[in-house]
GROMACS .gro file of N, CA and C in nm:
model
  528
    1LYS      N    1   4.963  -6.173  -0.500
    1LYS     CA    2   4.947  -6.132  -0.654
    1LYS      C    3   4.939  -6.030  -0.670
    2LYS      N    4   4.867  -5.925  -0.575
    2LYS     CA    5   4.868  -5.788  -0.605
    2LYS      C    6   4.981  -5.710  -0.594
    3ILE      N    7   5.073  -5.737  -0.552
    3ILE     CA    8   5.211  -5.632  -0.504
    3ILE      C    9   5.288  -5.727  -0.662
    4PHE      N   10   5.292  -5.835  -0.698
    4PHE     CA   11   5.302  -5.872  -0.798
    4PHE      C   12   5.302  -5.798  -0.920
    5TYR      N   13   5.155  -5.753  -0.958
    5TYR     CA   14   5.080  -5.634  -1.053
    5TYR      C   15   5.152  -5.510  -1.004
    6LEU      N   16   5.161  -5.527  -0.924
    6LEU     CA   17   5.143  -5.354  -0.887
    6LEU      C   18   5.348  -5.318  -0.906
    7ALA      N   19   5.419  -5.446  -0.864
    7ALA     CA   20   5.555  -5.411  -0.915
    7ALA      C   21   5.628  -5.416  -1.099
    8PHE      N   22   5.545  -5.499  -1.124
    8PHE     CA   23   5.531  -5.507  -1.298
    8PHE      C   24   5.498  -5.381  -1.375
    9TRP      N   25   5.367  -5.330  -1.273
    9TRP     CA   26   5.341  -5.172  -1.382
    9TRP      C   27   5.483  -5.095  -1.311
   10LEU      N   28   5.535  -5.103  -1.236
   10LEU     CA   29   5.625  -4.993  -1.206
   10LEU      C   30   5.727  -4.969  -1.227
   11LEU      N   31   5.756  -5.099  -1.312
   11LEU     CA   32   5.875  -5.148  -1.318
   11LEU      C   33   5.908  -5.115  -1.524
   12HIS      N   34   5.782  -5.108  -1.544
   12HIS     CA   35   5.748  -5.102  -1.725
   12HIS      C   36   5.694  -4.917  -1.691
   13GLN      N   37   5.669  -4.828  -1.594
   13GLN     CA   38   5.693  -4.681  -1.664
   13GLN      C   39   5.785  -4.654  -1.692
   14PRO      N   40   5.733  -4.524  -1.756
   14PRO     CA   41   5.892  -4.424  -1.817
   14PRO      C   42   6.002  -4.402  -1.734
   15PHE      N   43   5.986  -4.353  -1.584
   15PHE     CA   44   6.025  -4.293  -1.497
   15PHE      C   45   6.096  -4.402  -1.418
   16ILE      N   46   6.105  -4.530  -1.408
   16ILE     CA   47   6.168  -4.586  -1.369
   16ILE      C   48   6.209  -4.724  -1.457
   17SER      N   49   6.344  -4.727  -1.445
   17SER     CA   50   6.396  -4.794  -1.564
   17SER      C   51   6.498  -4.918  -1.501
   18THR      N   52   6.476  -5.045  -1.515
   18THR     CA   53   6.498  -5.210  -1.489
   18THR      C   54   6.682  -5.132  -1.486
   19HIS      N   55   6.756  -5.060  -1.554
   19HIS     CA   56   6.938  -5.049  -1.518
   19HIS      C   57   6.901  -4.946  -1.426
   20ALA      N   58   6.822  -4.976  -1.288
   20ALA     CA   59   6.860  -4.869  -1.207
   20ALA      C   60   6.952  -4.867  -1.097
   21SER      N   61   7.028  -4.793  -1.003
   21SER     CA   62   7.141  -4.883  -0.940
   21SER      C   63   7.148  -4.826  -0.805
   22LEU      N   64   7.259  -4.864  -0.761
   22LEU     CA   65   7.283  -4.843  -0.596
   22LEU      C   66   7.403  -4.740  -0.587
   23SER      N   67   7.355  -4.651  -0.471
   23SER     CA   68   7.460  -4.546  -0.487
   23SER      C   69   7.492  -4.577  -0.327
   24VAL      N   70   7.644  -4.555  -0.263
   24VAL     CA   71   7.718  -4.488  -0.156
   24VAL      C   72   7.788  -4.394  -0.166
   25GLY      N   73   7.776  -4.287  -0.001
   25GLY     CA   74   7.841  -4.215  -0.016
   25GLY      C   75   7.827  -4.139   0.087
   26LEU      N   76   7.921  -4.005   0.165
   26LEU     CA   77   7.990  -3.961   0.266
   26LEU      C   78   8.003  -3.828   0.242
   27ASN      N   79   7.909  -3.708   0.318
   27ASN     CA   80   7.910  -3.593   0.293
   27ASN      C   81   7.936  -3.541   0.430
   28LEU      N   82   8.046  -3.450   0.412
   28LEU     CA   83   8.123  -3.333   0.517
   28LEU      C   84   7.965  -3.267   0.507
   29LEU      N   85   7.907  -3.175   0.633
   29LEU     CA   86   7.868  -3.069   0.650
   29LEU      C   87   7.896  -2.964   0.736
   30PHE      N   88   7.899  -2.857   0.674
   30PHE     CA   89   7.995  -2.720   0.731
   30PHE      C   90   7.835  -2.667   0.806
   31ASP      N   91   7.812  -2.713   0.949
   31ASP     CA   92   7.695  -2.610   0.959
   31ASP      C   93   7.661  -2.540   1.032
   32ASN      N   94   7.595  -2.423   1.050
   32ASN     CA   95   7.538  -2.270   1.081
   32ASN      C   96   7.468  -2.320   1.180
   33ASN      N   97   7.427  -2.304   1.293
   33ASN     CA   98   7.281  -2.295   1.347
   33ASN      C   99   7.304  -2.248   1.412
   34HIS      N  100   7.233  -2.203   1.558
   34HIS     CA  101   7.178  -2.131   1.656
   34HIS      C  102   7.307  -2.130   1.717
   35LEU      N  103   7.340  -2.218   1.768
   35LEU     CA  104   7.484  -2.235   1.868
   35LEU      C  105   7.625  -2.197   1.834
   36GLY      N  106   7.597  -2.162   1.676
   36GLY     CA  107   7.702  -2.152   1.599
   36GLY      C  108   7.738  -2.213   1.471
   37THR      N  109   7.900  -2.192   1.441
   37THR     CA  110   7.946  -2.320   1.350
   37THR      C  111   8.020  -2.436   1.346
   38GLU      N  112   7.947  -2.564   1.334
   38GLU     CA  113   8.018  -2.662   1.356
   38GLU      C  114   8.042  -2.765   1.226
   39VAL      N  115   8.115  -2.863   1.211
   39VAL     CA  116   8.144  -2.944   1.105
   39VAL      C  117   8.071  -3.105   1.173
   40GLY      N  118   7.995  -3.162   1.058
   40GLY     CA  119   7.918  -3.253   1.111
   40GLY      C  120   7.956  -3.387   0.963
   41PHE      N  121   7.866  -3.518   0.976
   41PHE     CA  122   7.889  -3.642   0.819
   41PHE      C  123   7.760  -3.675   0.841
   42ALA      N  124   7.770  -3.719   0.745
   42ALA     CA  125   7.629  -3.789   0.728
   42ALA      C  126   7.633  -3.880   0.608
   43PRO      N  127   7.669  -4.007   0.644
   43PRO     CA  128   7.708  -4.169   0.516
   43PRO      C  129   7.525  -4.130   0.447
   44ASN      N  130   7.570  -4.220   0.334
   44ASN     CA  131   7.412  -4.210   0.283
   44ASN      C  132   7.389  -4.359   0.205
   45VAL      N  133   7.290  -4.404   0.182
   45VAL     CA  134   7.296  -4.517   0.062
   45VAL      C  135   7.167  -4.460  -0.015
   46GLY      N  136   7.207  -4.501  -0.157
   46GLY     CA  137   7.068  -4.424  -0.190
   46GLY      C  138   7.090  -4.547  -0.327
   47TRP      N  139   6.917  -4.529  -0.388
   47TRP     CA  140   6.846  -4.618  -0.512
   47TRP      C  141   6.833  -4.489  -0.660
   48GLN      N  142   6.868  -4.512  -0.755
   48GLN     CA  143   6.822  -4.441  -0.856
   48GLN      C  144   6.774  -4.520  -0.914
   49PHE      N  145   6.664  -4.427  -0.927
   49PHE     CA  146   6.528  -4.530  -0.987
   49PHE      C  147   6.582  -4.529  -1.189
   50THR      N  148   6.625  -4.397  -1.194
   50THR     CA  149   6.615  -4.399  -1.381
   50THR      C  150   6.788  -4.392  -1.394
   51ASP      N  151   6.782  -4.421  -1.547
   51ASP     CA  152   6.951  -4.457  -1.568
   51ASP      C  153   6.941  -4.362  -1.764
   52ASP      N  154   6.918  -4.245  -1.708
   52ASP     CA  155   6.881  -4.145  -1.778
   52ASP      C  156   7.016  -4.106  -1.862
   53VAL      N  157   7.071  -4.012  -1.953
   53VAL     CA  158   7.171  -3.942  -1.976
   53VAL      C  159   7.106  -3.833  -1.954
   54SER      N  160   7.005  -3.763  -1.882
   54SER     CA  161   6.997  -3.581  -1.859
   54SER      C  162   6.989  -3.552  -1.724
   55PHE      N  163   6.811  -3.661  -1.748
   55PHE     CA  164   6.760  -3.696  -1.595
   55PHE      C  165   6.754  -3.821  -1.531
   56ASN      N  166   6.773  -3.794  -1.386
   56ASN     CA  167   6.754  -3.925  -1.272
   56ASN      C  168   6.667  -3.850  -1.131
   57HIS      N  169   6.627  -3.967  -1.116
   57HIS     CA  170   6.558  -3.984  -0.994
   57HIS      C  171   6.601  -4.056  -0.881
   58SER      N  172   6.626  -4.035  -0.744
   58SER     CA  173   6.648  -4.100  -0.656
   58SER      C  174   6.591  -4.099  -0.522
   59ILE      N  175   6.618  -4.228  -0.452
   59ILE     CA  176   6.565  -4.217  -0.320
   59ILE      C  177   6.702  -4.236  -0.204
   60VAL      N  178   6.745  -4.153  -0.154
   60VAL     CA  179   6.879  -4.148  -0.067
   60VAL      C  180   6.787  -4.142   0.037
   61GLY      N  181   6.903  -4.313   0.149
   61GLY     CA  182   6.843  -4.248   0.295
   61GLY      C  183   6.997  -4.212   0.372
   62GLU      N  184   6.967  -4.139   0.456
   62GLU     CA  185   7.107  -4.084   0.559
   62GLU      C  186   7.120  -4.080   0.671
   63ILE      N  187   7.226  -4.101   0.712
   63ILE     CA  188   7.210  -4.039   0.868
   63ILE      C  189   7.322  -3.941   0.909
   64GLY      N  190   7.266  -3.859   0.957
   64GLY     CA  191   7.377  -3.722   0.970
   64GLY      C  192   7.419  -3.719   1.125
   65PHE      N  193   7.524  -3.657   1.140
   65PHE     CA  194   7.578  -3.655   1.322
   65PHE      C  195   7.665  -3.542   1.305
   66LEU      N  196   7.545  -3.426   1.404
   66LEU     CA  197   7.563  -3.271   1.455
   66LEU      C  198   7.591  -3.234   1.576
   67GLY      N  199   7.706  -3.238   1.563
   67GLY     CA  200   7.732  -3.138   1.761
   67GLY      C  201   7.708  -3.004   1.719
   68MET      N  202   7.645  -2.952   1.826
   68MET     CA  203   7.731  -2.805   1.839
   68MET      C  204   7.724  -2.799   2.021
   69GLN      N  205   7.773  -2.620   2.020
   69GLN     CA  206   7.808  -2.595   2.137
   69GLN      C  207   7.745  -2.409   2.108
   70GLY      N  208   7.750  -2.329   2.246
   70GLY     CA  209   7.719  -2.264   2.259
   70GLY      C  210   7.602  -2.187   2.310
   71LYS      N  211   7.593  -2.091   2.332
   71LYS     CA  212   7.486  -2.032   2.422
   71LYS      C  213   7.305  -2.080   2.355
   72ASP      N  214   7.215  -2.066   2.473
   72ASP     CA  215   7.076  -2.115   2.424
   72ASP      C  216   7.032  -1.992   2.419
   73ASP      N  217   6.885  -1.991   2.404
   73ASP     CA  218   6.808  -1.852   2.419
   73ASP      C  219   6.820  -1.762   2.541
   74PHE      N  220   6.866  -1.778   2.654
   74PHE     CA  221   6.886  -1.742   2.748
   74PHE      C  222   7.007  -1.793   2.788
   75PHE      N  223   7.117  -1.706   2.708
   75PHE     CA  224   7.210  -1.733   2.787
   75PHE      C  225   7.311  -1.851   2.823
   76LYS      N  226   7.264  -1.941   2.856
   76LYS     CA  227   7.358  -2.061   2.907
   76LYS      C  228   7.405  -2.148   2.829
   77GLU      N  229   7.571  -2.194   2.899
   77GLU     CA  230   7.603  -2.297   2.752
   77GLU      C  231   7.552  -2.397   2.770
   78VAL      N  232   7.584  -2.440   2.657
   78VAL     CA  233   7.513  -2.538   2.577
   78VAL      C  234   7.606  -2.660   2.533
   79ASP      N  235   7.591  -2.797   2.546
   79ASP     CA  236   7.654  -2.845   2.418
   79ASP      C  237   7.542  -2.935   2.396
   80ALA      N  238   7.546  -2.958   2.261
   80ALA     CA  239   7.368  -3.047   2.179
   80ALA      C  240   7.471  -3.114   2.070
   81SER      N  241   7.357  -3.163   2.047
   81SER     CA  242   7.374  -3.342   1.890
   81SER      C  243   7.258  -3.323   1.801
   82ALA      N  244   7.229  -3.360   1.677
   82ALA     CA  245   7.128  -3.357   1.630
   82ALA      C  246   7.153  -3.487   1.525
   83ILE      N  247   7.053  -3.605   1.524
   83ILE     CA  248   7.118  -3.737   1.469
   83ILE      C  249   7.016  -3.715   1.371
   84PRO      N  250   6.964  -3.660   1.298
   84PRO     CA  251   6.892  -3.710   1.188
   84PRO      C  252   6.856  -3.797   1.080
   85PHE      N  253   6.776  -3.857   1.098
   85PHE     CA  254   6.776  -4.026   1.015
   85PHE      C  255   6.688  -3.952   0.881
   86LEU      N  256   6.692  -3.915   0.773
   86LEU     CA  257   6.640  -3.896   0.674
   86LEU      C  258   6.645  -3.960   0.581
   87LEU      N  259   6.532  -3.928   0.487
   87LEU     CA  260   6.496  -3.998   0.331
   87LEU      C  261   6.468  -3.923   0.221
   88ASN      N  262   6.558  -3.922   0.177
   88ASN     CA  263   6.531  -3.809   0.087
   88ASN      C  264   6.508  -3.858  -0.056
   89TYR      N  265   6.462  -3.716  -0.143
   89TYR     CA  266   6.378  -3.771  -0.286
   89TYR      C  267   6.503  -3.632  -0.389
   90LYS      N  268   6.532  -3.723  -0.469
   90LYS     CA  269   6.680  -3.632  -0.529
   90LYS      C  270   6.677  -3.607  -0.689
   91PHE      N  271   6.643  -3.532  -0.773
   91PHE     CA  272   6.627  -3.511  -0.873
   91PHE      C  273   6.744  -3.422  -0.912
   92GLN      N  274   6.772  -3.550  -1.040
   92GLN     CA  275   6.965  -3.517  -1.090
   92GLN      C  276   6.876  -3.461  -1.270
   93TRP      N  277   7.004  -3.328  -1.258
   93TRP     CA  278   6.982  -3.330  -1.395
   93TRP      C  279   7.159  -3.300  -1.455
   94ASN      N  280   7.166  -3.423  -1.567
   94ASN     CA  281   7.303  -3.371  -1.578
   94ASN      C  282   7.344  -3.352  -1.783
   95PRO      N  283   7.372  -3.223  -1.789
   95PRO     CA  284   7.355  -3.154  -1.953
   95PRO      C  285   7.457  -3.225  -2.032
   96ASN      N  286   7.552  -3.277  -1.934
   96ASN     CA  287   7.651  -3.394  -1.984
   96ASN      C  288   7.755  -3.472  -1.905
   97ASP      N  289   7.863  -3.539  -1.957
   97ASP     CA  290   7.830  -3.674  -1.837
   97ASP      C  291   7.954  -3.628  -1.750
   98ILE      N  292   7.990  -3.469  -1.743
   98ILE     CA  293   8.093  -3.469  -1.613
   98ILE      C  294   8.008  -3.356  -1.585
   99LEU      N  295   7.967  -3.267  -1.579
   99LEU     CA  296   7.866  -3.175  -1.471
   99LEU      C  297   7.739  -3.186  -1.455
  100GLY      N  298   7.684  -3.190  -1.301
  100GLY     CA  299   7.516  -3.205  -1.300
  100GLY      C  300   7.467  -3.085  -1.208
  101LEU      N  301   7.347  -3.098  -1.220
  101LEU     CA  302   7.286  -2.991  -1.075
  101LEU      C  303   7.163  -3.085  -1.018
  102TYR      N  304   7.151  -3.084  -0.882
  102TYR     CA  305   7.062  -3.171  -0.822
  102TYR      C  306   6.973  -3.039  -0.732
  103SER      N  307   6.861  -3.134  -0.702
  103SER     CA  308   6.778  -3.067  -0.583
  103SER      C  309   6.710  -3.165  -0.525
  104GLY      N  310   6.646  -3.187  -0.419
  104GLY     CA  311   6.591  -3.242  -0.315
  104GLY      C  312   6.532  -3.234  -0.228
  105VAL      N  313   6.443  -3.308  -0.174
  105VAL     CA  314   6.393  -3.270   0.003
  105VAL      C  315   6.376  -3.411   0.060
  106GLY      N  316   6.373  -3.378   0.185
  106GLY     CA  317   6.339  -3.487   0.264
  106GLY      C  318   6.311  -3.494   0.399
  107LEU      N  319   6.227  -3.605   0.463
  107LEU     CA  320   6.202  -3.632   0.586
  107LEU      C  321   6.237  -3.692   0.656
  108GLY      N  322   6.175  -3.696   0.783
  108GLY     CA  323   6.220  -3.804   0.872
  108GLY      C  324   6.258  -3.792   1.014
  109PHE      N  325   6.355  -3.830   1.078
  109PHE     CA  326   6.272  -3.762   1.207
  109PHE      C  327   6.452  -3.738   1.281
  110SER      N  328   6.445  -3.708   1.393
  110SER     CA  329   6.599  -3.645   1.476
  110SER      C  330   6.612  -3.704   1.597
  111LEU      N  331   6.695  -3.724   1.683
  111LEU     CA  332   6.735  -3.743   1.767
  111LEU      C  333   6.807  -3.658   1.859
  112ASN      N  334   6.795  -3.581   1.945
  112ASN     CA  335   6.840  -3.424   1.951
  112ASN      C  336   6.893  -3.455   2.131
  113LYS      N  337   6.966  -3.401   2.213
  113LYS     CA  338   6.990  -3.441   2.292
  113LYS      C  339   7.074  -3.252   2.323
  114LEU      N  340   7.086  -3.224   2.401
  114LEU     CA  341   7.125  -3.081   2.480
  114LEU      C  342   7.162  -3.103   2.604
  115GLU      N  343   7.299  -3.034   2.623
  115GLU     CA  344   7.368  -3.079   2.802
  115GLU      C  345   7.377  -2.948   2.846
  116TYR      N  346   7.324  -2.879   2.952
  116TYR     CA  347   7.387  -2.771   3.018
  116TYR      C  348   7.504  -2.770   3.101
  117THR      N  349   7.629  -2.754   3.048
  117THR     CA  350   7.757  -2.771   3.029
  117THR      C  351   7.793  -2.765   3.229
  118LYS      N  352   7.678  -2.619   3.322
  118LYS     CA  353   7.753  -2.577   3.433
  118LYS      C  354   7.622  -2.695   3.537
  119LYS      N  355   7.525  -2.723   3.491
  119LYS     CA  356   7.458  -2.752   3.566
  119LYS      C  357   7.459  -2.935   3.533
  120ARG      N  358   7.511  -2.973   3.442
  120ARG     CA  359   7.513  -3.108   3.381
  120ARG      C  360   7.365  -3.139   3.385
  121ARG      N  361   7.256  -3.082   3.295
  121ARG     CA  362   7.126  -3.158   3.303
  121ARG      C  363   7.137  -3.172   3.162
  122GLU      N  364   7.072  -3.255   3.120
  122GLU     CA  365   7.032  -3.313   3.022
  122GLU      C  366   6.894  -3.331   3.000
  123VAL      N  367   6.906  -3.286   2.832
  123VAL     CA  368   6.739  -3.231   2.762
  123VAL      C  369   6.770  -3.344   2.665
  124SER      N  370   6.631  -3.446   2.632
  124SER     CA  371   6.681  -3.505   2.470
  124SER      C  372   6.530  -3.477   2.453
  125SER      N  373   6.514  -3.492   2.314
  125SER     CA  374   6.424  -3.517   2.235
  125SER      C  375   6.375  -3.598   2.098
  126LYS      N  376   6.303  -3.601   2.038
  126LYS     CA  377   6.318  -3.714   1.946
  126LYS      C  378   6.134  -3.635   1.834
  127SER      N  379   6.246  -3.618   1.749
  127SER     CA  380   6.159  -3.457   1.659
  127SER      C  381   6.185  -3.486   1.494
  128LEU      N  382   6.021  -3.441   1.439
  128LEU     CA  383   5.999  -3.385   1.320
  128LEU      C  384   6.123  -3.359   1.219
  129ALA      N  385   6.167  -3.422   1.121
  129ALA     CA  386   6.317  -3.350   1.116
  129ALA      C  387   6.277  -3.383   0.927
  130TRP      N  388   6.350  -3.250   0.865
  130TRP     CA  389   6.327  -3.213   0.759
  130TRP      C  390   6.415  -3.128   0.657
  131GLN      N  391   6.443  -3.181   0.515
  131GLN     CA  392   6.523  -3.063   0.449
  131GLN      C  393   6.512  -3.026   0.267
  132MET      N  394   6.519  -2.882   0.264
  132MET     CA  395   6.505  -2.930   0.093
  132MET      C  396   6.701  -2.871   0.084
  133GLN      N  397   6.787  -2.878  -0.015
  133GLN     CA  398   6.891  -2.938  -0.080
  133GLN      C  399   6.893  -2.873  -0.241
  134PHE      N  400   6.976  -2.824  -0.276
  134PHE     CA  401   7.077  -2.807  -0.404
  134PHE      C  402   7.188  -2.775  -0.382
  135GLY      N  403   7.256  -2.828  -0.530
  135GLY     CA  404   7.371  -2.783  -0.586
  135GLY      C  405   7.409  -2.868  -0.707
  136THR      N  406   7.555  -2.894  -0.721
  136THR     CA  407   7.622  -2.926  -0.887
  136THR      C  408   7.706  -3.065  -0.801
  137ASN      N  409   7.713  -3.136  -0.908
  137ASN     CA  410   7.793  -3.235  -0.874
  137ASN      C  411   7.922  -3.296  -1.026
  138VAL      N  412   8.007  -3.353  -0.987
  138VAL     CA  413   8.091  -3.370  -1.067
  138VAL      C  414   8.156  -3.513  -1.132
  139THR      N  415   8.089  -3.568  -1.200
  139THR     CA  416   8.124  -3.706  -1.251
  139THR      C  417   8.262  -3.744  -1.251
  140PHE      N  418   8.350  -3.847  -1.215
  140PHE     CA  419   8.420  -3.852  -1.348
  140PHE      C  420   8.500  -4.047  -1.319
  141ALA      N  421   8.527  -4.102  -1.472
  141ALA     CA  422   8.523  -4.273  -1.452
  141ALA      C  423   8.408  -4.275  -1.366
  142GLU      N  424   8.318  -4.300  -1.469
  142GLU     CA  425   8.174  -4.268  -1.458
  142GLU      C  426   8.064  -4.353  -1.343
  143SER      N  427   8.166  -4.368  -1.243
  143SER     CA  428   8.097  -4.418  -1.094
  143SER      C  429   8.095  -4.284  -0.994
  144TYR      N  430   8.204  -4.282  -0.977
  144TYR     CA  431   8.226  -4.154  -0.900
  144TYR      C  432   8.198  -3.989  -0.896
  145ARG      N  433   8.130  -3.959  -0.800
  145ARG     CA  434   8.068  -3.845  -0.795
  145ARG      C  435   8.134  -3.752  -0.695
  146PHE      N  436   8.193  -3.607  -0.727
  146PHE     CA  437   8.170  -3.524  -0.599
  146PHE      C  438   8.037  -3.412  -0.636
  147ASN      N  439   8.026  -3.362  -0.494
  147ASN     CA  440   7.914  -3.301  -0.504
  147ASN      C  441   7.948  -3.181  -0.373
  148LEU      N  442   7.885  -3.003  -0.417
  148LEU     CA  443   7.915  -2.901  -0.361
  148LEU      C  444   7.738  -2.897  -0.365
  149GLY      N  445   7.678  -2.886  -0.244
  149GLY     CA  446   7.551  -2.777  -0.215
  149GLY      C  447   7.544  -2.719  -0.101
  150TYR      N  448   7.421  -2.695  -0.093
  150TYR     CA  449   7.335  -2.581   0.046
  150TYR      C  450   7.229  -2.663   0.079
  151ARG      N  451   7.246  -2.691   0.213
  151ARG     CA  452   7.085  -2.775   0.236
  151ARG      C  453   7.023  -2.687   0.351
  152PHE      N  454   6.918  -2.673   0.373
  152PHE     CA  455   6.878  -2.617   0.513
  152PHE      C  456   6.769  -2.773   0.561
  153MET      N  457   6.840  -2.759   0.684
  153MET     CA  458   6.790  -2.833   0.753
  153MET      C  459   6.694  -2.825   0.902
  154ASP      N  460   6.630  -2.863   0.892
  154ASP     CA  461   6.572  -2.845   1.089
  154ASP      C  462   6.518  -2.995   1.160
  155THR      N  463   6.537  -3.017   1.242
  155THR     CA  464   6.561  -3.134   1.339
  155THR      C  465   6.508  -3.061   1.423
  156GLY      N  466   6.429  -3.020   1.430
  156GLY     CA  467   6.351  -2.963   1.596
  156GLY      C  468   6.393  -2.878   1.699
  157ARG      N  469   6.301  -2.835   1.786
  157ARG     CA  470   6.329  -2.772   1.930
  157ARG      C  471   6.356  -2.836   2.007
  158VAL      N  472   6.469  -2.815   2.101
  158VAL     CA  473   6.474  -2.836   2.204
  158VAL      C  474   6.512  -2.783   2.331
  159SER      N  475   6.406  -2.790   2.473
  159SER     CA  476   6.424  -2.668   2.512
  159SER      C  477   6.398  -2.522   2.480
  160ASN      N  478   6.525  -2.500   2.483
  160ASN     CA  479   6.558  -2.324   2.457
  160ASN      C  480   6.655  -2.301   2.336
  161THR      N  481   6.691  -2.438   2.186
  161THR     CA  482   6.754  -2.424   2.126
  161THR      C  483   6.640  -2.462   2.022
  162LYS      N  484   6.712  -2.388   1.919
  162LYS     CA  485   6.617  -2.435   1.738
  162LYS      C  486   6.670  -2.480   1.664
  163GLY      N  487   6.613  -2.565   1.630
  163GLY     CA  488   6.711  -2.679   1.532
  163GLY      C  489   6.670  -2.660   1.384
  164GLY      N  490   6.734  -2.569   1.328
  164GLY     CA  491   6.737  -2.464   1.187
  164GLY      C  492   6.911  -2.494   1.186
  165HIS      N  493   6.902  -2.533   1.081
  165HIS     CA  494   7.069  -2.567   1.038
  165HIS      C  495   7.097  -2.504   0.864
  166SER      N  496   7.162  -2.434   0.847
  166SER     CA  497   7.208  -2.372   0.719
  166SER      C  498   7.345  -2.442   0.674
  167ILE      N  499   7.376  -2.496   0.571
  167ILE     CA  500   7.442  -2.629   0.605
  167ILE      C  501   7.507  -2.615   0.410
  168VAL      N  502   7.624  -2.627   0.428
  168VAL     CA  503   7.724  -2.602   0.285
  168VAL      C  504   7.792  -2.745   0.314
  169ASP      N  505   7.688  -2.801   0.218
  169ASP     CA  506   7.734  -2.974   0.204
  169ASP      C  507   7.884  -2.986   0.056
  170LEU      N  508   7.979  -3.060   0.181
  170LEU     CA  509   8.089  -3.137   0.035
  170LEU      C  510   8.062  -3.256   0.015
  171GLY      N  511   8.072  -3.338  -0.059
  171GLY     CA  512   8.045  -3.485  -0.036
  171GLY      C  513   8.052  -3.562  -0.120
  172PHE      N  514   8.114  -3.667  -0.134
  172PHE     CA  515   8.173  -3.790  -0.247
  172PHE      C  516   8.083  -3.946  -0.238
  173GLY      N  517   8.053  -3.962  -0.374
  173GLY     CA  518   7.997  -4.027  -0.365
  173GLY      C  519   7.997  -4.191  -0.481
  174TYR      N  520   7.936  -4.310  -0.476
  174TYR     CA  521   8.002  -4.397  -0.579
  174TYR      C  522   7.888  -4.476  -0.632
  175GLN      N  523   7.879  -4.474  -0.735
  175GLN     CA  524   7.743  -4.560  -0.786
  175GLN      C  525   7.796  -4.729  -0.868
  176PHE      N  526   7.706  -4.772  -0.831
  176PHE     CA  527   7.760  -4.944  -0.861
  176PHE      C  528   7.629  -4.897  -1.013
   0.00000   0.00000   0.00000
């Protein structure tokens, strides 16, 4: 009974709309990290809580796939990967129907793997992951959206390799 009252209360708050909507998307991640520069991707699913003309709030879940190659702090050749699972809060400001700005923060965990190429030794870890992001988006045909932004993501440290990623994010999404 308390859950019903909580849901009823939440739906009648000014920051939540009963016209909320689902979104799906795919982002290409141009990743500059401790080992070098690589390209990754991140499919995502989101829920937009508001359907306001100017300001919107969303929760977006995403899984990133980042591959890395290079030398660690002790100059050993490594192949590495990070798979961050993140839940993000995004705030969007749309001054008109086409162009908008967004910012967001995310928190989750990352499955990290590091393989020393010459020794064939592998180290794995599960770490706290977080990110901050901002950028711009262009909406067309009311439901399609392109975005271009920047993210800083930390996927945790594995052995002698830092988990900081400076990412240029190019994405496409559909809002139902």
